[in-house]
Short mmCIF file of C-alpha atoms and ligand atoms in Angstrom, two decimals:
data_model
loop_
_atom_site.label_atom_id
_atom_site.label_comp_id
_atom_site.label_asym_id
_atom_site.label_seq_id
_atom_site.Cartn_x
_atom_site.Cartn_y
_atom_site.Cartn_z
CA MET A 1 17.00 -12.07 -18.00
CA ASN A 2 16.39 -8.37 -18.58
CA TYR A 3 12.96 -7.22 -19.67
CA ASN A 4 13.64 -5.08 -22.75
CA ALA A 5 12.51 -4.68 -26.36
CA PHE A 6 15.28 -6.93 -27.69
CA ASN A 7 14.40 -9.84 -25.39
CA LEU A 8 10.70 -9.34 -26.03
CA LEU A 9 11.30 -9.61 -29.76
CA ARG A 10 13.63 -12.60 -29.36
CA GLN A 11 11.15 -14.45 -27.13
CA GLY A 12 8.26 -13.47 -29.38
CA LEU A 13 9.99 -15.11 -32.34
CA SER A 14 10.60 -18.31 -30.38
CA GLY A 15 7.08 -18.73 -28.94
CA HIS A 16 7.89 -17.15 -25.53
CA LYS A 17 9.39 -20.45 -24.37
CA GLY A 18 12.72 -19.08 -23.15
CA TRP A 19 11.68 -16.68 -20.37
CA THR A 20 13.40 -17.58 -17.11
CA GLN A 21 11.59 -17.76 -13.75
CA ALA A 22 11.18 -14.31 -12.21
CA TRP A 23 12.33 -15.52 -8.78
CA ARG A 24 13.49 -18.80 -7.25
CA SER A 25 11.61 -20.91 -4.71
CA PRO A 26 14.45 -21.99 -2.41
CA GLU A 27 14.21 -24.22 0.65
CA PRO A 28 14.70 -22.16 3.83
CA LYS A 29 18.25 -22.15 5.18
CA SER A 30 18.86 -22.79 8.89
CA GLN A 31 20.28 -19.28 9.43
CA TYR A 32 19.91 -15.79 7.92
CA ASP A 33 21.47 -12.46 8.86
CA ALA A 34 18.01 -10.91 8.69
CA VAL A 35 14.52 -12.31 8.35
CA ILE A 36 11.59 -10.26 7.03
CA ILE A 37 8.16 -11.56 8.00
CA GLY A 38 5.46 -10.82 5.41
CA GLY A 39 5.77 -11.05 1.65
CA GLY A 40 3.57 -8.08 0.82
CA GLY A 41 4.86 -4.96 -0.87
CA HIS A 42 6.40 -3.56 2.33
CA GLY A 43 8.23 -6.79 3.23
CA LEU A 44 9.55 -7.37 -0.29
CA ALA A 45 10.62 -3.73 -0.66
CA THR A 46 12.42 -4.00 2.68
CA ALA A 47 14.37 -7.02 1.46
CA TYR A 48 15.24 -5.29 -1.81
CA TYR A 49 16.51 -2.11 -0.10
CA LEU A 50 18.41 -4.13 2.53
CA ALA A 51 20.28 -5.86 -0.29
CA HIS A 52 20.53 -2.90 -2.66
CA GLU A 53 21.23 -0.03 -0.26
CA HIS A 54 22.94 -1.83 2.62
CA GLY A 55 24.71 -4.67 0.85
CA MET A 56 23.13 -7.41 2.97
CA ARG A 57 22.68 -10.64 1.03
CA ASN A 58 21.89 -13.44 3.49
CA ILE A 59 18.23 -12.42 3.91
CA ALA A 60 14.93 -14.25 3.74
CA VAL A 61 11.36 -13.04 3.26
CA LEU A 62 8.96 -15.44 5.00
CA GLU A 63 5.40 -15.36 3.67
CA LYS A 64 2.67 -17.57 5.09
CA GLY A 65 0.70 -17.62 1.82
CA TRP A 66 1.86 -16.32 -1.54
CA ILE A 67 3.65 -13.04 -2.18
CA GLY A 68 1.28 -10.14 -2.77
CA GLY A 69 -1.64 -12.29 -1.59
CA GLY A 70 -2.40 -9.96 1.34
CA ASN A 71 -3.50 -6.34 1.07
CA THR A 72 -0.87 -5.58 -1.57
CA GLY A 73 -2.79 -7.65 -4.12
CA ARG A 74 -6.20 -6.63 -2.76
CA ASN A 75 -6.06 -2.85 -2.79
CA THR A 76 -7.58 -0.43 -5.25
CA THR A 77 -4.15 0.70 -6.56
CA ASN A 78 -4.49 4.41 -5.79
CA VAL A 79 -1.39 6.46 -5.12
CA ARG A 80 -1.02 10.09 -4.05
CA SER A 81 0.96 12.12 -1.54
CA ASP A 82 -1.47 14.84 -0.43
CA TYR A 83 -1.03 14.32 3.31
CA MET A 84 -1.03 17.38 5.50
CA PHE A 85 1.50 17.19 8.29
CA PRO A 86 5.10 17.94 7.23
CA GLU A 87 6.36 14.57 8.49
CA SER A 88 3.68 12.67 6.53
CA ALA A 89 4.09 14.85 3.44
CA ALA A 90 7.84 14.17 3.44
CA MET A 91 7.39 10.43 3.74
CA TYR A 92 4.49 9.93 1.30
CA ASN A 93 6.10 12.26 -1.24
CA PHE A 94 9.36 10.32 -0.92
CA ALA A 95 7.34 7.16 -1.70
CA LEU A 96 5.71 8.73 -4.75
CA LYS A 97 9.09 9.95 -6.02
CA LEU A 98 10.52 6.43 -5.65
CA TYR A 99 7.46 5.06 -7.49
CA GLU A 100 8.04 7.52 -10.33
CA THR A 101 11.31 5.77 -11.25
CA LEU A 102 10.61 2.32 -9.83
CA GLY A 103 9.77 0.68 -13.15
CA LYS A 104 13.22 1.58 -14.45
CA ASP A 105 15.00 0.85 -11.16
CA LEU A 106 13.52 -2.65 -10.93
CA ASN A 107 13.38 -3.30 -14.71
CA TYR A 108 9.70 -4.18 -14.22
CA ASN A 109 6.69 -2.38 -15.64
CA ILE A 110 4.61 -1.34 -12.62
CA MET A 111 2.12 0.45 -14.91
CA LEU A 112 2.35 3.80 -13.13
CA SER A 113 -0.47 6.02 -14.39
CA GLN A 114 -0.36 9.55 -12.95
CA ARG A 115 -3.83 10.37 -14.18
CA GLY A 116 -4.73 12.74 -11.32
CA TRP A 117 -6.47 12.22 -7.98
CA LEU A 118 -9.65 14.25 -7.49
CA THR A 119 -11.33 14.71 -4.12
CA LEU A 120 -14.73 16.25 -4.78
CA ILE A 121 -15.82 19.30 -2.81
CA HIS A 122 -19.52 19.24 -1.94
CA ASP A 123 -20.01 22.25 0.33
CA GLN A 124 -18.46 25.43 1.70
CA HIS A 125 -16.99 23.64 4.70
CA GLN A 126 -15.17 21.15 2.46
CA LEU A 127 -13.98 24.01 0.25
CA GLU A 128 -12.42 25.71 3.28
CA GLY A 129 -10.79 22.42 4.28
CA ALA A 130 -9.44 21.84 0.76
CA ARG A 131 -8.00 25.38 0.62
CA HIS A 132 -6.35 24.85 3.98
CA LYS A 133 -4.89 21.56 2.74
CA ALA A 134 -3.67 22.99 -0.58
CA ASN A 135 -1.83 25.75 1.32
CA TRP A 136 -0.24 23.25 3.67
CA LEU A 137 0.87 21.11 0.74
CA GLN A 138 2.51 24.08 -0.95
CA CYS A 139 4.39 24.88 2.25
CA ASN A 140 5.54 21.23 2.30
CA GLY A 141 6.62 21.33 -1.36
CA VAL A 142 3.90 18.91 -2.51
CA ASP A 143 1.69 19.61 -5.53
CA GLY A 144 -2.07 20.06 -5.11
CA GLN A 145 -4.66 22.60 -6.26
CA ILE A 146 -8.34 23.51 -6.09
CA ILE A 147 -10.29 23.36 -9.34
CA SER A 148 -13.73 24.80 -10.09
CA ALA A 149 -16.98 22.91 -10.63
CA GLY A 150 -16.73 23.73 -14.35
CA GLN A 151 -13.27 22.19 -14.57
CA VAL A 152 -14.49 19.09 -12.74
CA ALA A 153 -17.39 18.73 -15.18
CA ASP A 154 -14.95 18.96 -18.10
CA MET A 155 -12.62 16.36 -16.61
CA LEU A 156 -15.38 13.93 -15.58
CA PRO A 157 -18.08 14.17 -18.27
CA GLY A 158 -20.37 11.50 -16.74
CA LEU A 159 -20.36 12.96 -13.22
CA ALA A 160 -23.74 14.10 -11.85
CA MET A 161 -22.98 17.62 -10.65
CA ASN A 162 -26.27 18.07 -8.76
CA SER A 163 -27.02 14.76 -7.11
CA ARG A 164 -27.55 14.21 -3.35
CA PHE A 165 -24.22 15.93 -2.65
CA PRO A 166 -23.76 18.66 -5.28
CA VAL A 167 -20.26 19.19 -6.68
CA ARG A 168 -18.77 22.64 -5.97
CA GLY A 169 -15.25 21.89 -7.20
CA ALA A 170 -12.46 19.48 -6.34
CA PHE A 171 -9.04 19.16 -4.82
CA LEU A 172 -6.68 17.81 -7.50
CA GLN A 173 -3.28 16.20 -7.14
CA LYS A 174 -2.07 15.71 -10.69
CA ARG A 175 0.78 13.36 -9.71
CA GLY A 176 -1.71 11.02 -8.01
CA GLY A 177 -3.11 8.08 -9.91
CA THR A 178 -2.80 4.31 -10.02
CA ILE A 179 -0.14 1.59 -10.18
CA ARG A 180 -0.67 -2.09 -10.96
CA HIS A 181 -0.53 -3.47 -7.40
CA ASP A 182 0.75 -7.01 -7.90
CA ALA A 183 3.41 -5.75 -10.30
CA VAL A 184 4.87 -3.85 -7.35
CA ALA A 185 5.15 -7.07 -5.33
CA TRP A 186 6.49 -9.05 -8.29
CA GLY A 187 8.93 -6.33 -9.34
CA TYR A 188 10.44 -6.05 -5.86
CA ALA A 189 10.49 -9.86 -5.51
CA ARG A 190 12.33 -10.33 -8.78
CA ALA A 191 14.87 -7.59 -8.03
CA ALA A 192 15.46 -8.84 -4.47
CA ASP A 193 15.87 -12.42 -5.68
CA LYS A 194 18.44 -11.25 -8.22
CA LEU A 195 20.43 -9.78 -5.31
CA GLY A 196 20.38 -13.14 -3.52
CA VAL A 197 17.35 -12.73 -1.22
CA ASP A 198 15.48 -16.00 -0.50
CA ILE A 199 11.73 -15.57 -0.91
CA ILE A 200 10.03 -18.38 0.95
CA GLN A 201 6.30 -18.78 0.44
CA ASN A 202 3.92 -21.05 2.40
CA CYS A 203 6.04 -20.31 5.47
CA ASP A 204 3.98 -19.23 8.48
CA VAL A 205 5.91 -17.62 11.33
CA GLN A 206 4.45 -19.25 14.44
CA GLY A 207 6.72 -18.12 17.26
CA PHE A 208 10.04 -16.70 18.39
CA GLU A 209 12.95 -18.01 20.46
CA LYS A 210 14.59 -15.42 22.69
CA THR A 211 17.71 -15.18 24.83
CA ASP A 212 18.18 -12.19 27.18
CA GLY A 213 15.16 -10.51 25.56
CA LYS A 214 16.60 -10.76 22.04
CA ILE A 215 15.24 -12.94 19.27
CA THR A 216 17.60 -15.75 18.31
CA ALA A 217 15.33 -17.73 15.99
CA VAL A 218 11.90 -17.76 14.40
CA ASN A 219 9.84 -20.93 14.43
CA THR A 220 7.95 -21.46 11.21
CA SER A 221 5.70 -24.04 9.56
CA ARG A 222 8.84 -24.95 7.55
CA GLY A 223 11.18 -25.30 10.51
CA ARG A 224 13.39 -23.26 12.80
CA ILE A 225 15.40 -20.39 11.31
CA ALA A 226 18.14 -18.75 13.37
CA THR A 227 18.59 -15.01 12.96
CA HIS A 228 19.62 -11.96 14.96
CA ARG A 229 17.59 -9.33 13.09
CA VAL A 230 13.86 -9.48 12.40
CA GLY A 231 11.67 -7.12 10.40
CA ALA A 232 7.89 -7.48 10.44
CA ALA A 233 5.49 -6.12 7.80
CA VAL A 234 2.33 -8.16 8.22
CA ALA A 235 -0.36 -5.43 8.01
CA GLY A 236 -3.69 -6.63 9.51
CA HIS A 237 -1.94 -9.42 11.43
CA SER A 238 0.64 -7.19 13.13
CA GLY A 239 -1.13 -7.47 16.50
CA VAL A 240 -1.15 -11.28 16.25
CA LEU A 241 2.57 -11.42 15.44
CA ALA A 242 3.43 -8.87 18.14
CA GLU A 243 1.68 -11.02 20.73
CA LYS A 244 3.86 -13.98 19.65
CA ALA A 245 6.93 -11.79 20.16
CA GLY A 246 5.68 -10.70 23.60
CA PHE A 247 4.38 -7.14 23.13
CA ARG A 248 1.20 -5.28 22.25
CA LEU A 249 0.59 -2.66 19.57
CA PRO A 250 -1.97 0.18 19.55
CA LEU A 251 -3.74 -1.26 16.50
CA THR A 252 -7.18 -2.55 15.60
CA SER A 253 -7.80 -4.82 12.61
CA HIS A 254 -10.74 -4.23 10.29
CA CYS A 255 -12.12 -5.62 7.06
CA LEU A 256 -11.88 -3.28 4.06
CA GLN A 257 -13.67 -4.20 0.85
CA ALA A 258 -13.43 -3.34 -2.82
CA MET A 259 -15.10 -4.46 -6.05
CA VAL A 260 -14.83 -4.23 -9.84
CA SER A 261 -17.38 -3.98 -12.62
CA GLU A 262 -17.26 -5.85 -15.90
CA PRO A 263 -14.78 -4.23 -18.33
CA VAL A 264 -16.12 -1.38 -20.45
CA LYS A 265 -14.63 1.11 -22.91
CA PRO A 266 -12.54 3.96 -21.45
CA LEU A 267 -14.85 6.46 -19.74
CA LEU A 268 -13.06 7.63 -16.60
CA ASP A 269 -9.61 9.19 -16.97
CA HIS A 270 -8.97 10.06 -13.33
CA VAL A 271 -9.35 8.69 -9.81
CA VAL A 272 -12.28 10.31 -8.06
CA ILE A 273 -13.48 10.19 -4.46
CA SER A 274 -16.55 11.69 -2.86
CA PRO A 275 -16.05 12.71 0.77
CA GLY A 276 -19.85 12.75 1.04
CA THR A 277 -20.01 8.96 0.84
CA GLY A 278 -16.36 7.85 1.13
CA VAL A 279 -16.73 6.03 -2.21
CA TYR A 280 -13.98 6.24 -4.81
CA ILE A 281 -13.61 4.96 -8.38
CA ASN A 282 -10.94 4.45 -11.01
CA GLN A 283 -10.89 2.56 -14.29
CA THR A 284 -8.23 -0.05 -14.94
CA GLN A 285 -6.33 -0.40 -18.20
CA LYS A 286 -8.52 -3.48 -18.86
CA GLY A 287 -11.63 -1.30 -18.55
CA GLU A 288 -13.01 -2.50 -15.20
CA LEU A 289 -14.27 0.13 -12.78
CA VAL A 290 -12.56 -0.36 -9.42
CA MET A 291 -14.71 0.86 -6.53
CA GLY A 292 -14.24 0.99 -2.80
CA GLY A 293 -15.59 2.70 0.28
CA VAL A 294 -14.96 3.00 3.97
CA LEU A 295 -13.91 0.10 6.21
CA ASP A 296 -16.15 -2.02 8.42
CA LEU A 297 -16.09 -0.28 11.78
CA TYR A 298 -16.32 -3.68 13.49
CA HIS A 299 -13.01 -5.27 14.56
CA SER A 300 -12.42 -8.48 12.66
CA TYR A 301 -9.96 -10.84 10.98
CA GLY A 302 -12.75 -12.13 8.71
CA GLN A 303 -11.36 -11.47 5.24
CA ARG A 304 -14.64 -11.58 3.37
CA GLY A 305 -17.12 -9.18 1.86
CA ASN A 306 -20.72 -8.46 2.77
CA PHE A 307 -23.81 -7.26 0.94
CA PRO A 308 -24.44 -4.00 2.90
CA THR A 309 -21.03 -2.73 1.74
CA ILE A 310 -21.70 -3.67 -1.88
CA GLU A 311 -25.04 -1.88 -1.68
CA LYS A 312 -23.53 1.25 -0.14
CA VAL A 313 -20.63 1.47 -2.58
CA ILE A 314 -22.74 0.77 -5.66
CA THR A 315 -25.54 3.19 -4.74
CA SER A 316 -22.98 5.94 -4.12
CA ALA A 317 -21.10 5.16 -7.34
CA VAL A 318 -24.34 5.28 -9.35
CA GLU A 319 -25.28 8.51 -7.62
CA MET A 320 -22.00 9.99 -8.84
CA PHE A 321 -22.19 8.44 -12.33
CA PRO A 322 -25.82 7.53 -13.15
CA THR A 323 -24.78 5.84 -16.43
CA PHE A 324 -23.01 3.12 -14.42
CA SER A 325 -26.38 1.74 -13.28
CA GLN A 326 -26.62 -0.70 -16.19
CA MET A 327 -23.22 -2.27 -15.53
CA ARG A 328 -22.68 -5.63 -13.92
CA LEU A 329 -20.50 -6.20 -10.88
CA MET A 330 -17.81 -8.75 -11.64
CA ARG A 331 -15.80 -9.38 -8.46
CA HIS A 332 -15.78 -8.31 -4.82
CA TRP A 333 -13.19 -9.02 -2.12
CA ALA A 334 -11.73 -7.88 1.19
CA GLY A 335 -8.46 -7.40 3.04
CA ILE A 336 -7.62 -6.92 6.72
CA VAL A 337 -6.16 -3.51 7.49
CA ASP A 338 -4.43 -2.33 10.67
CA ILE A 339 -5.60 1.01 12.05
CA THR A 340 -3.68 3.20 14.51
CA PRO A 341 -5.35 5.87 16.68
CA ASP A 342 -3.83 8.68 14.53
CA SER A 343 -4.13 6.95 11.11
CA SER A 344 -0.35 7.10 10.66
CA PRO A 345 1.97 4.11 10.37
CA ILE A 346 4.27 2.69 13.03
CA LEU A 347 7.88 2.40 11.84
CA GLY A 348 11.10 1.26 13.46
CA GLN A 349 12.10 -0.24 16.79
CA SER A 350 9.68 -2.62 18.52
CA PRO A 351 9.82 -3.31 22.29
CA VAL A 352 12.05 -6.32 21.43
CA GLU A 353 15.60 -5.10 20.90
CA ASN A 354 16.38 -6.76 17.55
CA MET A 355 12.89 -6.67 16.03
CA TYR A 356 11.74 -3.79 13.82
CA ILE A 357 8.20 -3.11 12.68
CA ASN A 358 6.38 -1.59 9.73
CA CYS A 359 2.61 -1.54 10.26
CA GLY A 360 -0.43 0.63 10.91
CA TRP A 361 -0.83 1.75 7.29
CA GLY A 362 -4.54 1.11 7.55
CA THR A 363 -6.44 1.78 4.36
CA GLY A 364 -3.59 3.65 2.64
CA GLY A 365 -0.27 1.83 2.69
CA PHE A 366 0.02 0.78 -0.94
CA LYS A 367 1.06 4.27 -1.96
CA ALA A 368 3.79 4.16 0.71
CA ILE A 369 5.42 0.82 -0.15
CA PRO A 370 8.75 2.15 -1.49
CA ALA A 371 9.18 4.44 1.53
CA GLY A 372 8.00 1.84 4.05
CA GLY A 373 10.49 -0.70 2.68
CA TYR A 374 13.32 1.82 2.47
CA LEU A 375 12.80 2.99 6.05
CA LEU A 376 12.39 -0.48 7.57
CA ALA A 377 15.56 -1.61 5.76
CA HIS A 378 17.40 1.34 7.29
CA SER A 379 16.29 0.38 10.82
CA ILE A 380 17.23 -3.28 10.35
CA ALA A 381 20.63 -2.51 8.80
CA THR A 382 21.72 0.27 11.15
CA GLY A 383 19.72 -0.39 14.33
CA THR A 384 18.58 3.26 14.28
CA PRO A 385 15.58 4.91 12.63
CA HIS A 386 16.04 6.98 9.48
CA GLU A 387 15.26 10.65 10.28
CA MET A 388 12.12 10.43 8.11
CA ALA A 389 10.88 7.53 10.26
CA VAL A 390 11.54 9.15 13.66
CA PRO A 391 8.09 10.84 13.96
CA PHE A 392 6.42 7.49 13.27
CA GLY A 393 8.10 5.56 16.10
CA LEU A 394 5.98 3.48 18.46
CA ASN A 395 6.97 5.72 21.39
CA ARG A 396 4.87 8.58 19.96
CA PHE A 397 1.81 7.07 21.63
CA ARG A 398 3.52 7.11 25.03
CA GLU A 399 4.90 10.62 24.50
CA ASN A 400 1.66 12.05 23.09
CA ARG A 401 3.21 13.08 19.74
CA LEU A 402 0.47 11.83 17.43
CA VAL A 403 0.66 12.55 13.69
CA ASP A 404 -3.09 12.84 13.38
CA GLU A 405 -3.66 12.36 9.66
CA GLY A 406 -7.03 10.78 10.52
CA ALA A 407 -8.22 14.26 11.43
CA ALA A 408 -6.06 16.12 8.91
CA ALA A 409 -6.21 14.18 5.64
CA GLY A 410 -9.52 12.43 6.24
CA ILE A 411 -10.20 9.28 4.27
CA ALA A 412 -6.99 7.51 3.45
CA HIS A 413 -6.63 4.86 0.65
C1 LIG B 1 -9.75 -3.26 -0.28
C2 LIG B 1 -8.51 -2.45 0.00
C3 LIG B 1 -8.28 -1.29 -0.72
C4 LIG B 1 -7.13 -0.53 -0.49
N1 LIG B 1 -6.87 0.52 -1.31
C5 LIG B 1 -5.70 1.21 -1.19
C6 LIG B 1 -5.37 2.21 -2.11
O1 LIG B 1 -6.09 2.46 -3.09
N2 LIG B 1 -4.20 2.91 -1.93
C7 LIG B 1 -3.37 2.63 -0.88
O2 LIG B 1 -2.36 3.32 -0.73
N3 LIG B 1 -3.63 1.63 -0.01
C8 LIG B 1 -4.78 0.90 -0.14
N4 LIG B 1 -5.06 -0.14 0.72
C9 LIG B 1 -4.13 -0.45 1.83
C10 LIG B 1 -2.92 -1.22 1.33
O3 LIG B 1 -3.32 -2.29 0.52
C11 LIG B 1 -2.07 -1.72 2.49
O4 LIG B 1 -1.81 -0.68 3.40
C12 LIG B 1 -0.74 -2.27 1.99
O5 LIG B 1 -0.92 -3.16 0.92
C13 LIG B 1 -0.03 -2.99 3.12
O6 LIG B 1 1.07 -3.68 2.55
P1 LIG B 1 1.87 -4.72 3.44
O7 LIG B 1 2.98 -5.25 2.62
O8 LIG B 1 2.19 -4.09 4.74
O9 LIG B 1 0.78 -5.82 3.79
P2 LIG B 1 0.25 -7.09 2.99
O10 LIG B 1 0.29 -6.90 1.54
O11 LIG B 1 -1.06 -7.47 3.62
O12 LIG B 1 1.35 -8.17 3.33
C14 LIG B 1 1.47 -8.75 4.62
C15 LIG B 1 1.79 -10.21 4.41
O13 LIG B 1 2.15 -10.78 5.66
C16 LIG B 1 1.76 -12.13 5.60
N5 LIG B 1 1.72 -12.65 6.98
C17 LIG B 1 0.87 -12.32 7.97
N6 LIG B 1 1.16 -13.02 9.10
C18 LIG B 1 2.24 -13.79 8.79
C19 LIG B 1 2.99 -14.76 9.53
N7 LIG B 1 2.71 -15.05 10.80
N8 LIG B 1 4.03 -15.39 8.90
C20 LIG B 1 4.33 -15.10 7.60
N9 LIG B 1 3.63 -14.21 6.86
C21 LIG B 1 2.60 -13.56 7.45
C22 LIG B 1 0.40 -12.09 4.92
O14 LIG B 1 0.08 -13.35 4.36
C23 LIG B 1 0.62 -11.00 3.86
O15 LIG B 1 0.94 -11.52 2.59
C24 LIG B 1 -6.21 -0.92 0.53
C25 LIG B 1 -6.44 -2.09 1.26
C26 LIG B 1 -7.56 -2.86 0.99
C27 LIG B 1 -7.79 -4.13 1.77
#
């Protein structure tokens, strides 16, 4: 059933009882032409583009929990494409462009809100860095500009301009903003299901069967599934899955936390981050303030929050916006993110001939979901990397061709 004004009216008049299920819950088949492991945004987008762009239909997405229950449903929903290196700029900007029409393409409201992404500038050194970045972005055809302290004060009326780290201006990407995160997972799931993709939840991939070094089947908590093409998009558990397939990845897994306040009236129209503290804030359409900071520098698969992070994020948020001090915190959670040495993703061929990987997005892969899915689908369907994915191949670590966005773009998200 299409989501449109006519159907909304029709269902409204009949008590909303006639909406059909957005996707099926089929039993796993014994064989698929391709299996995607991980039902987050990247895995679901991969399945959709495999079906939509490459005409493959006999595909399954295997998710050990529920779709969008990993980092895709746990992130702070920020999107932007202000990365510095040409290869990153091309890929993240491609993702943002796909996001700009995704609601229409999937017939699903992903609540894209291009309200502007502001990175505060606190000192001369950061101003130089921001100028450098804005010039790079222009060379790469990506929008981004420096605005003055006065303009920042006008845009963010509650911001303390002279707190611990005084505000000297900001870097602004107007096309940056937020998207409802679980709508991205649900939208891709519904569209993929419509094209015949089987989305199988509660299906943990526990091992692989191989012949002559190639995968012939995956063993899951719901039985054996034969396949000759495997795509993996399991974020913080990529290292665990790789070990099951017989290889290692240059990744470390860390806990990253976020939190929301109680809902309040609209008071923050943009997304704002302070490089002084690493803390960033946006306000949801429901009125909650979404806040996050830097990751735990301790390696862990423990997907839970801790009080020191709450304290750090809240004190920094209140330092930026003193009026927030009377608000109550409503919820707090964590996800496990996968960090590469150069803070860029790993895309394409794995050391196993018929297994392709999409991982290493770290703290900033939500904004890249359409591109990550598109590029992984290309690798699975054609056996070769898309030219946009070539710089992000696993072999860059062996060949010393790092795309060091950790140094260039700084804090991700
Ligand atoms: C608190 C927080 C804030 C963030 N904020 C932002 C932000 O503002 N902007 C941004 O761009 N990015 C942000 N990120 C990062 C972003 O969320 C991730 O990079 C992105 O969601 C990764 O998507 P994914 O589909 O690869 O992974 P996930 O959504 O984590 O999906 C992977 C799935 O694989 C499943 N899985 C794992 N192992 C197996 C197995 N063996 N068998 C079957 N299934 C398996 C998991 O259950 C999971 O559902 C944030 C992350 C966190 C945790």
